[in-house]
mmCIF file of N, CA and C in Angstrom:
data_model
loop_
_atom_site.group_PDB
_atom_site.id
_atom_site.type_symbol
_atom_site.label_atom_id
_atom_site.label_comp_id
_atom_site.label_asym_id
_atom_site.label_seq_id
_atom_site.Cartn_x
_atom_site.Cartn_y
_atom_site.Cartn_z
ATOM 1 N N GLN A 1 19.067 -5.600 3.176
ATOM 2 C CA GLN A 1 18.241 -4.405 3.191
ATOM 3 C C GLN A 1 17.027 -4.636 2.304
ATOM 4 N N VAL A 2 15.931 -3.990 2.662
ATOM 5 C CA VAL A 2 14.686 -4.136 1.925
ATOM 6 C C VAL A 2 14.263 -2.782 1.385
ATOM 7 N N GLN A 3 13.754 -2.781 0.186
ATOM 8 C CA GLN A 3 13.210 -1.555 -0.414
ATOM 9 C C GLN A 3 11.793 -1.807 -0.901
ATOM 10 N N LEU A 4 10.965 -0.780 -0.753
ATOM 11 C CA LEU A 4 9.621 -0.791 -1.306
ATOM 12 C C LEU A 4 9.556 0.301 -2.366
ATOM 13 N N VAL A 5 9.177 -0.075 -3.564
ATOM 14 C CA VAL A 5 9.117 0.885 -4.660
ATOM 15 C C VAL A 5 7.685 0.946 -5.185
ATOM 16 N N GLU A 6 7.118 2.146 -5.124
ATOM 17 C CA GLU A 6 5.733 2.356 -5.559
ATOM 18 C C GLU A 6 5.706 2.952 -6.952
ATOM 19 N N SER A 7 4.599 2.732 -7.618
ATOM 20 C CA SER A 7 4.359 3.369 -8.914
ATOM 21 C C SER A 7 2.864 3.443 -9.154
ATOM 22 N N GLY A 8 2.478 4.321 -10.077
ATOM 23 C CA GLY A 8 1.091 4.347 -10.511
ATOM 24 C C GLY A 8 0.277 5.546 -10.091
ATOM 25 N N GLY A 9 0.845 6.445 -9.323
ATOM 26 C CA GLY A 9 0.079 7.622 -8.931
ATOM 27 C C GLY A 9 -0.096 8.576 -10.098
ATOM 28 N N GLY A 10 -0.847 9.646 -9.857
ATOM 29 C CA GLY A 10 -1.051 10.624 -10.907
ATOM 30 C C GLY A 10 -2.269 11.479 -10.662
ATOM 31 N N LEU A 11 -2.654 12.191 -11.717
ATOM 32 C CA LEU A 11 -3.806 13.085 -11.672
ATOM 33 C C LEU A 11 -4.953 12.454 -12.440
ATOM 34 N N VAL A 12 -6.133 12.447 -11.822
ATOM 35 C CA VAL A 12 -7.296 11.841 -12.462
ATOM 36 C C VAL A 12 -8.534 12.650 -12.077
ATOM 37 N N GLN A 13 -9.511 12.640 -12.947
ATOM 38 C CA GLN A 13 -10.764 13.326 -12.643
ATOM 39 C C GLN A 13 -11.623 12.475 -11.709
ATOM 40 N N ALA A 14 -12.486 13.145 -10.984
ATOM 41 C CA ALA A 14 -13.413 12.433 -10.103
ATOM 42 C C ALA A 14 -14.203 11.402 -10.909
ATOM 43 N N GLY A 15 -14.339 10.225 -10.322
ATOM 44 C CA GLY A 15 -15.005 9.126 -10.997
ATOM 45 C C GLY A 15 -14.068 8.211 -11.758
ATOM 46 N N GLY A 16 -12.832 8.655 -11.903
ATOM 47 C CA GLY A 16 -11.850 7.873 -12.640
ATOM 48 C C GLY A 16 -11.202 6.794 -11.793
ATOM 49 N N SER A 17 -10.209 6.143 -12.403
ATOM 50 C CA SER A 17 -9.530 5.018 -11.762
ATOM 51 C C SER A 17 -8.018 5.161 -11.869
ATOM 52 N N LEU A 18 -7.345 4.594 -10.902
ATOM 53 C CA LEU A 18 -5.892 4.471 -10.913
ATOM 54 C C LEU A 18 -5.517 3.136 -10.290
ATOM 55 N N ARG A 19 -4.365 2.631 -10.678
ATOM 56 C CA ARG A 19 -3.848 1.410 -10.088
ATOM 57 C C ARG A 19 -2.442 1.664 -9.577
ATOM 58 N N LEU A 20 -2.252 1.426 -8.299
ATOM 59 C CA LEU A 20 -0.943 1.579 -7.675
ATOM 60 C C LEU A 20 -0.279 0.217 -7.540
ATOM 61 N N SER A 21 1.049 0.224 -7.657
ATOM 62 C CA SER A 21 1.831 -0.994 -7.464
ATOM 63 C C SER A 21 2.924 -0.729 -6.448
ATOM 64 N N CYS A 22 3.256 -1.754 -5.685
ATOM 65 C CA CYS A 22 4.355 -1.654 -4.726
ATOM 66 C C CYS A 22 5.109 -2.969 -4.744
ATOM 67 N N ALA A 23 6.387 -2.891 -5.088
ATOM 68 C CA ALA A 23 7.228 -4.073 -5.149
ATOM 69 C C ALA A 23 8.265 -4.029 -4.040
ATOM 70 N N ALA A 24 8.360 -5.112 -3.295
ATOM 71 C CA ALA A 24 9.379 -5.242 -2.257
ATOM 72 C C ALA A 24 10.561 -6.015 -2.826
ATOM 73 N N SER A 25 11.766 -5.507 -2.554
ATOM 74 C CA SER A 25 12.961 -6.182 -3.041
ATOM 75 C C SER A 25 14.027 -6.177 -1.957
ATOM 76 N N GLY A 26 15.020 -7.038 -2.141
ATOM 77 C CA GLY A 26 16.091 -7.134 -1.162
ATOM 78 C C GLY A 26 16.081 -8.492 -0.495
ATOM 79 N N THR A 27 16.598 -8.528 0.720
ATOM 80 C CA THR A 27 16.669 -9.774 1.476
ATOM 81 C C THR A 27 15.350 -9.974 2.209
ATOM 82 N N ILE A 28 14.536 -10.901 1.710
ATOM 83 C CA ILE A 28 13.194 -11.117 2.247
ATOM 84 C C ILE A 28 13.001 -12.590 2.548
ATOM 85 N N HIS A 29 12.771 -12.893 3.820
ATOM 86 C CA HIS A 29 12.425 -14.269 4.197
ATOM 87 C C HIS A 29 10.907 -14.427 4.201
ATOM 88 N N ARG A 30 10.238 -13.440 4.776
ATOM 89 C CA ARG A 30 8.783 -13.535 4.861
ATOM 90 C C ARG A 30 8.181 -12.142 4.995
ATOM 91 N N ILE A 31 7.142 -11.888 4.226
ATOM 92 C CA ILE A 31 6.372 -10.654 4.358
ATOM 93 C C ILE A 31 5.179 -10.947 5.242
ATOM 94 N N LYS A 32 5.149 -10.343 6.416
ATOM 95 C CA LYS A 32 4.092 -10.650 7.372
ATOM 96 C C LYS A 32 2.853 -9.798 7.154
ATOM 97 N N ALA A 33 3.049 -8.611 6.652
ATOM 98 C CA ALA A 33 1.923 -7.718 6.373
ATOM 99 C C ALA A 33 2.376 -6.718 5.322
ATOM 100 N N MET A 34 1.450 -6.278 4.505
ATOM 101 C CA MET A 34 1.798 -5.321 3.456
ATOM 102 C C MET A 34 0.543 -4.603 3.025
ATOM 103 N N GLY A 35 0.663 -3.307 2.826
ATOM 104 C CA GLY A 35 -0.541 -2.587 2.465
ATOM 105 C C GLY A 35 -0.268 -1.161 2.068
ATOM 106 N N TRP A 36 -1.354 -0.417 1.910
ATOM 107 C CA TRP A 36 -1.317 0.958 1.448
ATOM 108 C C TRP A 36 -1.866 1.895 2.516
ATOM 109 N N TYR A 37 -1.176 2.992 2.671
ATOM 110 C CA TYR A 37 -1.568 4.045 3.581
ATOM 111 C C TYR A 37 -1.608 5.344 2.788
ATOM 112 N N ARG A 38 -2.263 6.344 3.338
ATOM 113 C CA ARG A 38 -2.259 7.636 2.677
ATOM 114 C C ARG A 38 -2.219 8.756 3.706
ATOM 115 N N GLN A 39 -1.677 9.871 3.248
ATOM 116 C CA GLN A 39 -1.597 11.037 4.117
ATOM 117 C C GLN A 39 -1.950 12.269 3.300
ATOM 118 N N ALA A 40 -3.025 12.908 3.689
ATOM 119 C CA ALA A 40 -3.432 14.151 3.054
ATOM 120 C C ALA A 40 -2.831 15.323 3.829
ATOM 121 N N PRO A 41 -2.701 16.490 3.199
ATOM 122 C CA PRO A 41 -2.119 17.649 3.888
ATOM 123 C C PRO A 41 -2.862 17.960 5.179
ATOM 124 N N GLY A 42 -2.108 18.105 6.265
ATOM 125 C CA GLY A 42 -2.696 18.450 7.544
ATOM 126 C C GLY A 42 -3.373 17.306 8.267
ATOM 127 N N LYS A 43 -3.272 16.101 7.719
ATOM 128 C CA LYS A 43 -3.923 14.946 8.345
ATOM 129 C C LYS A 43 -2.903 13.879 8.679
ATOM 130 N N GLN A 44 -3.302 12.976 9.550
ATOM 131 C CA GLN A 44 -2.430 11.867 9.909
ATOM 132 C C GLN A 44 -2.463 10.791 8.831
ATOM 133 N N ARG A 45 -1.396 10.027 8.789
ATOM 134 C CA ARG A 45 -1.358 8.901 7.871
ATOM 135 C C ARG A 45 -2.378 7.864 8.318
ATOM 136 N N GLU A 46 -3.112 7.312 7.358
ATOM 137 C CA GLU A 46 -4.144 6.334 7.684
ATOM 138 C C GLU A 46 -4.029 5.109 6.791
ATOM 139 N N LEU A 47 -4.471 3.991 7.315
ATOM 140 C CA LEU A 47 -4.508 2.766 6.520
ATOM 141 C C LEU A 47 -5.617 2.875 5.484
ATOM 142 N N VAL A 48 -5.283 2.537 4.260
ATOM 143 C CA VAL A 48 -6.269 2.474 3.187
ATOM 144 C C VAL A 48 -6.723 1.034 2.990
ATOM 145 N N ALA A 49 -5.773 0.152 2.781
ATOM 146 C CA ALA A 49 -6.074 -1.264 2.581
ATOM 147 C C ALA A 49 -4.809 -2.054 2.814
ATOM 148 N N GLY A 50 -4.955 -3.264 3.353
ATOM 149 C CA GLY A 50 -3.765 -4.043 3.608
ATOM 150 C C GLY A 50 -4.051 -5.509 3.822
ATOM 151 N N PHE A 51 -3.006 -6.310 3.594
ATOM 152 C CA PHE A 51 -3.023 -7.729 3.911
ATOM 153 C C PHE A 51 -2.349 -7.911 5.260
ATOM 154 N N THR A 52 -2.946 -8.737 6.090
ATOM 155 C CA THR A 52 -2.317 -9.093 7.353
ATOM 156 C C THR A 52 -2.005 -10.585 7.343
ATOM 157 N N SER A 53 -1.424 -11.080 8.423
ATOM 158 C CA SER A 53 -1.088 -12.497 8.490
ATOM 159 C C SER A 53 -2.352 -13.330 8.334
ATOM 160 N N GLY A 54 -2.243 -14.444 7.654
ATOM 161 C CA GLY A 54 -3.398 -15.284 7.409
ATOM 162 C C GLY A 54 -4.184 -14.880 6.178
ATOM 163 N N ASP A 55 -3.623 -13.950 5.386
ATOM 164 C CA ASP A 55 -4.229 -13.535 4.119
ATOM 165 C C ASP A 55 -5.508 -12.721 4.293
ATOM 166 N N SER A 56 -5.791 -12.263 5.469
ATOM 167 C CA SER A 56 -6.974 -11.423 5.633
ATOM 168 C C SER A 56 -6.671 -10.008 5.147
ATOM 169 N N THR A 57 -7.716 -9.285 4.779
ATOM 170 C CA THR A 57 -7.558 -7.929 4.284
ATOM 171 C C THR A 57 -8.350 -6.957 5.144
ATOM 172 N N ASN A 58 -7.824 -5.747 5.214
ATOM 173 C CA ASN A 58 -8.510 -4.669 5.913
ATOM 174 C C ASN A 58 -8.677 -3.503 4.953
ATOM 175 N N TYR A 59 -9.803 -2.833 5.050
ATOM 176 C CA TYR A 59 -10.053 -1.643 4.244
ATOM 177 C C TYR A 59 -10.566 -0.524 5.150
ATOM 178 N N ALA A 60 -10.161 0.693 4.836
ATOM 179 C CA ALA A 60 -10.781 1.836 5.488
ATOM 180 C C ALA A 60 -12.246 1.906 5.031
ATOM 181 N N ASP A 61 -13.120 2.311 5.930
ATOM 182 C CA ASP A 61 -14.540 2.389 5.587
ATOM 183 C C ASP A 61 -14.780 3.293 4.383
ATOM 184 N N SER A 62 -13.970 4.330 4.265
ATOM 185 C CA SER A 62 -14.183 5.319 3.210
ATOM 186 C C SER A 62 -13.878 4.794 1.817
ATOM 187 N N VAL A 63 -13.176 3.648 1.718
ATOM 188 C CA VAL A 63 -12.805 3.138 0.400
ATOM 189 C C VAL A 63 -13.440 1.795 0.079
ATOM 190 N N LYS A 64 -14.129 1.214 1.041
ATOM 191 C CA LYS A 64 -14.765 -0.085 0.793
ATOM 192 C C LYS A 64 -15.703 0.020 -0.400
ATOM 193 N N SER A 65 -15.706 -0.977 -1.216
ATOM 194 C CA SER A 65 -16.496 -1.119 -2.445
ATOM 195 C C SER A 65 -15.926 -0.295 -3.602
ATOM 196 N N ARG A 66 -14.933 0.564 -3.324
ATOM 197 C CA ARG A 66 -14.314 1.335 -4.413
ATOM 198 C C ARG A 66 -12.883 0.894 -4.694
ATOM 199 N N PHE A 67 -12.155 0.508 -3.653
ATOM 200 C CA PHE A 67 -10.756 0.113 -3.794
ATOM 201 C C PHE A 67 -10.631 -1.394 -3.572
ATOM 202 N N THR A 68 -9.687 -1.997 -4.271
ATOM 203 C CA THR A 68 -9.409 -3.417 -4.101
ATOM 204 C C THR A 68 -7.906 -3.634 -4.018
ATOM 205 N N ILE A 69 -7.475 -4.311 -2.977
ATOM 206 C CA ILE A 69 -6.065 -4.659 -2.839
ATOM 207 C C ILE A 69 -5.868 -6.092 -3.303
ATOM 208 N N SER A 70 -4.777 -6.320 -4.012
ATOM 209 C CA SER A 70 -4.441 -7.660 -4.460
ATOM 210 C C SER A 70 -2.925 -7.817 -4.386
ATOM 211 N N ARG A 71 -2.448 -9.039 -4.592
ATOM 212 C CA ARG A 71 -1.009 -9.235 -4.497
ATOM 213 C C ARG A 71 -0.553 -10.375 -5.380
ATOM 214 N N ASP A 72 0.728 -10.312 -5.714
ATOM 215 C CA ASP A 72 1.419 -11.369 -6.433
ATOM 216 C C ASP A 72 2.556 -11.820 -5.533
ATOM 217 N N ASN A 73 2.366 -12.931 -4.842
ATOM 218 C CA ASN A 73 3.372 -13.378 -3.877
ATOM 219 C C ASN A 73 4.708 -13.702 -4.541
ATOM 220 N N ALA A 74 4.661 -14.209 -5.743
ATOM 221 C CA ALA A 74 5.899 -14.571 -6.443
ATOM 222 C C ALA A 74 6.751 -13.340 -6.736
ATOM 223 N N LYS A 75 6.086 -12.193 -6.859
ATOM 224 C CA LYS A 75 6.810 -10.949 -7.171
ATOM 225 C C LYS A 75 6.944 -10.040 -5.957
ATOM 226 N N ASN A 76 6.456 -10.483 -4.803
ATOM 227 C CA ASN A 76 6.475 -9.642 -3.596
ATOM 228 C C ASN A 76 5.865 -8.267 -3.884
ATOM 229 N N THR A 77 4.761 -8.287 -4.567
ATOM 230 C CA THR A 77 4.136 -7.053 -5.037
ATOM 231 C C THR A 77 2.667 -7.002 -4.613
ATOM 232 N N VAL A 78 2.250 -5.826 -4.179
ATOM 233 C CA VAL A 78 0.837 -5.591 -3.911
ATOM 234 C C VAL A 78 0.342 -4.487 -4.836
ATOM 235 N N TYR A 79 -0.933 -4.559 -5.134
ATOM 236 C CA TYR A 79 -1.565 -3.593 -6.016
ATOM 237 C C TYR A 79 -2.773 -2.986 -5.303
ATOM 238 N N LEU A 80 -3.085 -1.784 -5.687
ATOM 239 C CA LEU A 80 -4.300 -1.147 -5.183
ATOM 240 C C LEU A 80 -5.061 -0.599 -6.378
ATOM 241 N N GLN A 81 -6.166 -1.229 -6.694
ATOM 242 C CA GLN A 81 -7.033 -0.742 -7.758
ATOM 243 C C GLN A 81 -8.022 0.232 -7.142
ATOM 244 N N MET A 82 -7.996 1.457 -7.612
ATOM 245 C CA MET A 82 -8.837 2.508 -7.053
ATOM 246 C C MET A 82 -9.831 2.951 -8.117
ATOM 247 N N ASN A 83 -11.092 2.709 -7.862
ATOM 248 C CA ASN A 83 -12.167 3.089 -8.777
ATOM 249 C C ASN A 83 -13.057 4.147 -8.135
ATOM 250 N N SER A 84 -13.829 4.799 -8.960
ATOM 251 C CA SER A 84 -14.769 5.826 -8.476
ATOM 252 C C SER A 84 -14.073 6.812 -7.555
ATOM 253 N N LEU A 85 -12.941 7.293 -7.982
ATOM 254 C CA LEU A 85 -12.136 8.183 -7.142
ATOM 255 C C LEU A 85 -12.860 9.489 -6.867
ATOM 256 N N LYS A 86 -12.625 9.999 -5.675
ATOM 257 C CA LYS A 86 -13.249 11.242 -5.217
ATOM 258 C C LYS A 86 -12.158 12.249 -4.868
ATOM 259 N N PRO A 87 -12.469 13.534 -4.908
ATOM 260 C CA PRO A 87 -11.450 14.525 -4.521
ATOM 261 C C PRO A 87 -10.880 14.274 -3.123
ATOM 262 N N GLU A 88 -11.679 13.747 -2.229
ATOM 263 C CA GLU A 88 -11.178 13.482 -0.880
ATOM 264 C C GLU A 88 -10.202 12.311 -0.812
ATOM 265 N N ASP A 89 -10.021 11.613 -1.913
ATOM 266 C CA ASP A 89 -8.991 10.564 -1.978
ATOM 267 C C ASP A 89 -7.610 11.151 -2.274
ATOM 268 N N THR A 90 -7.557 12.433 -2.562
ATOM 269 C CA THR A 90 -6.283 13.086 -2.852
ATOM 270 C C THR A 90 -5.349 13.011 -1.648
ATOM 271 N N ALA A 91 -4.165 12.480 -1.882
ATOM 272 C CA ALA A 91 -3.190 12.289 -0.798
ATOM 273 C C ALA A 91 -1.910 11.718 -1.388
ATOM 274 N N VAL A 92 -0.888 11.656 -0.549
ATOM 275 C CA VAL A 92 0.296 10.864 -0.886
ATOM 276 C C VAL A 92 0.038 9.452 -0.370
ATOM 277 N N TYR A 93 0.164 8.505 -1.248
ATOM 278 C CA TYR A 93 -0.083 7.106 -0.907
ATOM 279 C C TYR A 93 1.254 6.408 -0.672
ATOM 280 N N TYR A 94 1.351 5.756 0.466
ATOM 281 C CA TYR A 94 2.571 5.060 0.862
ATOM 282 C C TYR A 94 2.315 3.558 0.953
ATOM 283 N N CYS A 95 3.283 2.829 0.505
ATOM 284 C CA CYS A 95 3.284 1.381 0.715
ATOM 285 C C CYS A 95 4.047 1.095 1.997
ATOM 286 N N GLY A 96 3.488 0.232 2.833
ATOM 287 C CA GLY A 96 4.153 -0.159 4.065
ATOM 288 C C GLY A 96 4.143 -1.671 4.204
ATOM 289 N N ALA A 97 5.172 -2.188 4.824
ATOM 290 C CA ALA A 97 5.256 -3.637 4.987
ATOM 291 C C ALA A 97 6.013 -3.991 6.259
ATOM 292 N N THR A 98 5.626 -5.106 6.844
ATOM 293 C CA THR A 98 6.347 -5.701 7.974
ATOM 294 C C THR A 98 7.006 -6.965 7.447
ATOM 295 N N ILE A 99 8.339 -6.958 7.492
ATOM 296 C CA ILE A 99 9.103 -7.996 6.797
ATOM 297 C C ILE A 99 10.146 -8.599 7.718
ATOM 298 N N LYS A 100 10.283 -9.913 7.611
ATOM 299 C CA LYS A 100 11.368 -10.630 8.282
ATOM 300 C C LYS A 100 12.406 -10.939 7.206
ATOM 301 N N SER A 101 13.595 -10.361 7.338
ATOM 302 C CA SER A 101 14.610 -10.526 6.290
ATOM 303 C C SER A 101 15.234 -11.916 6.295
ATOM 304 N N ARG A 102 15.453 -12.452 7.475
ATOM 305 C CA ARG A 102 16.032 -13.797 7.605
ATOM 306 C C ARG A 102 15.262 -14.513 8.706
ATOM 307 N N PRO A 103 15.336 -15.841 8.736
ATOM 308 C CA PRO A 103 14.536 -16.585 9.723
ATOM 309 C C PRO A 103 14.791 -16.147 11.152
ATOM 310 N N TRP A 104 16.017 -15.706 11.439
ATOM 311 C CA TRP A 104 16.373 -15.346 12.803
ATOM 312 C C TRP A 104 16.269 -13.856 13.068
ATOM 313 N N SER A 105 15.875 -13.087 12.042
ATOM 314 C CA SER A 105 15.801 -11.638 12.193
ATOM 315 C C SER A 105 14.484 -11.218 12.811
ATOM 316 N N PRO A 106 14.495 -10.120 13.558
ATOM 317 C CA PRO A 106 13.215 -9.589 14.044
ATOM 318 C C PRO A 106 12.431 -8.967 12.892
ATOM 319 N N ASP A 107 11.137 -8.863 13.073
ATOM 320 C CA ASP A 107 10.318 -8.176 12.073
ATOM 321 C C ASP A 107 10.659 -6.695 12.073
ATOM 322 N N ARG A 108 10.672 -6.130 10.871
ATOM 323 C CA ARG A 108 10.916 -4.684 10.734
ATOM 324 C C ARG A 108 9.872 -4.080 9.833
ATOM 325 N N ASP A 109 9.569 -2.830 10.107
ATOM 326 C CA ASP A 109 8.629 -2.096 9.261
ATOM 327 C C ASP A 109 9.392 -1.289 8.219
ATOM 328 N N TYR A 110 8.883 -1.299 7.010
ATOM 329 C CA TYR A 110 9.490 -0.558 5.911
ATOM 330 C C TYR A 110 8.423 0.290 5.228
ATOM 331 N N TRP A 111 8.881 1.408 4.634
ATOM 332 C CA TRP A 111 7.988 2.307 3.912
ATOM 333 C C TRP A 111 8.555 2.632 2.545
ATOM 334 N N GLY A 112 7.662 2.811 1.601
ATOM 335 C CA GLY A 112 8.062 3.330 0.306
ATOM 336 C C GLY A 112 8.195 4.834 0.350
ATOM 337 N N GLN A 113 8.578 5.404 -0.780
ATOM 338 C CA GLN A 113 8.827 6.834 -0.836
ATOM 339 C C GLN A 113 7.546 7.645 -1.002
ATOM 340 N N GLY A 114 6.479 6.991 -1.354
ATOM 341 C CA GLY A 114 5.192 7.663 -1.526
ATOM 342 C C GLY A 114 4.947 8.041 -2.974
ATOM 343 N N THR A 115 3.680 8.019 -3.351
ATOM 344 C CA THR A 115 3.291 8.437 -4.691
ATOM 345 C C THR A 115 2.044 9.313 -4.576
ATOM 346 N N GLN A 116 2.053 10.420 -5.295
ATOM 347 C CA GLN A 116 0.962 11.385 -5.191
ATOM 348 C C GLN A 116 -0.231 10.940 -6.026
ATOM 349 N N VAL A 117 -1.395 10.981 -5.408
ATOM 350 C CA VAL A 117 -2.653 10.769 -6.119
ATOM 351 C C VAL A 117 -3.480 12.038 -5.959
ATOM 352 N N THR A 118 -3.847 12.637 -7.073
ATOM 353 C CA THR A 118 -4.649 13.853 -7.058
ATOM 354 C C THR A 118 -5.908 13.621 -7.865
ATOM 355 N N VAL A 119 -7.040 13.865 -7.223
ATOM 356 C CA VAL A 119 -8.329 13.684 -7.880
ATOM 357 C C VAL A 119 -8.994 15.054 -8.014
ATOM 358 N N SER A 120 -9.215 15.468 -9.239
ATOM 359 C CA SER A 120 -9.823 16.781 -9.489
ATOM 360 C C SER A 120 -11.341 16.649 -9.585
ATOM 361 N N SER A 121 -12.002 17.705 -9.152
ATOM 362 C CA SER A 121 -13.478 17.669 -9.167
ATOM 363 C C SER A 121 -14.036 18.183 -10.483
#
């Protein structure tokens, strides 16, 4: 079984910064993709930033130049550094990953429990 555990959310004033962490644990053969999503009240969940196969990264247009995703492969952990935060960044942030637990296992998608980020104006 695989678990994703997030940390680092909280309340911050506009213009401030937060750093989110997501650690994957359990039976992991290969992490094929891993990233951050967010869901604001009344809105659909959207990709914020993520690593895909081949080490490429994707960012939502709304966060480019403000957010940076990074990772520590040895720790199966990804980070999201969020700078110049805006009230519209307020949402529950979820870590998501596509993981192969064993060489013969199919890829499965996993989600963390979510962490609240609130940006006050």
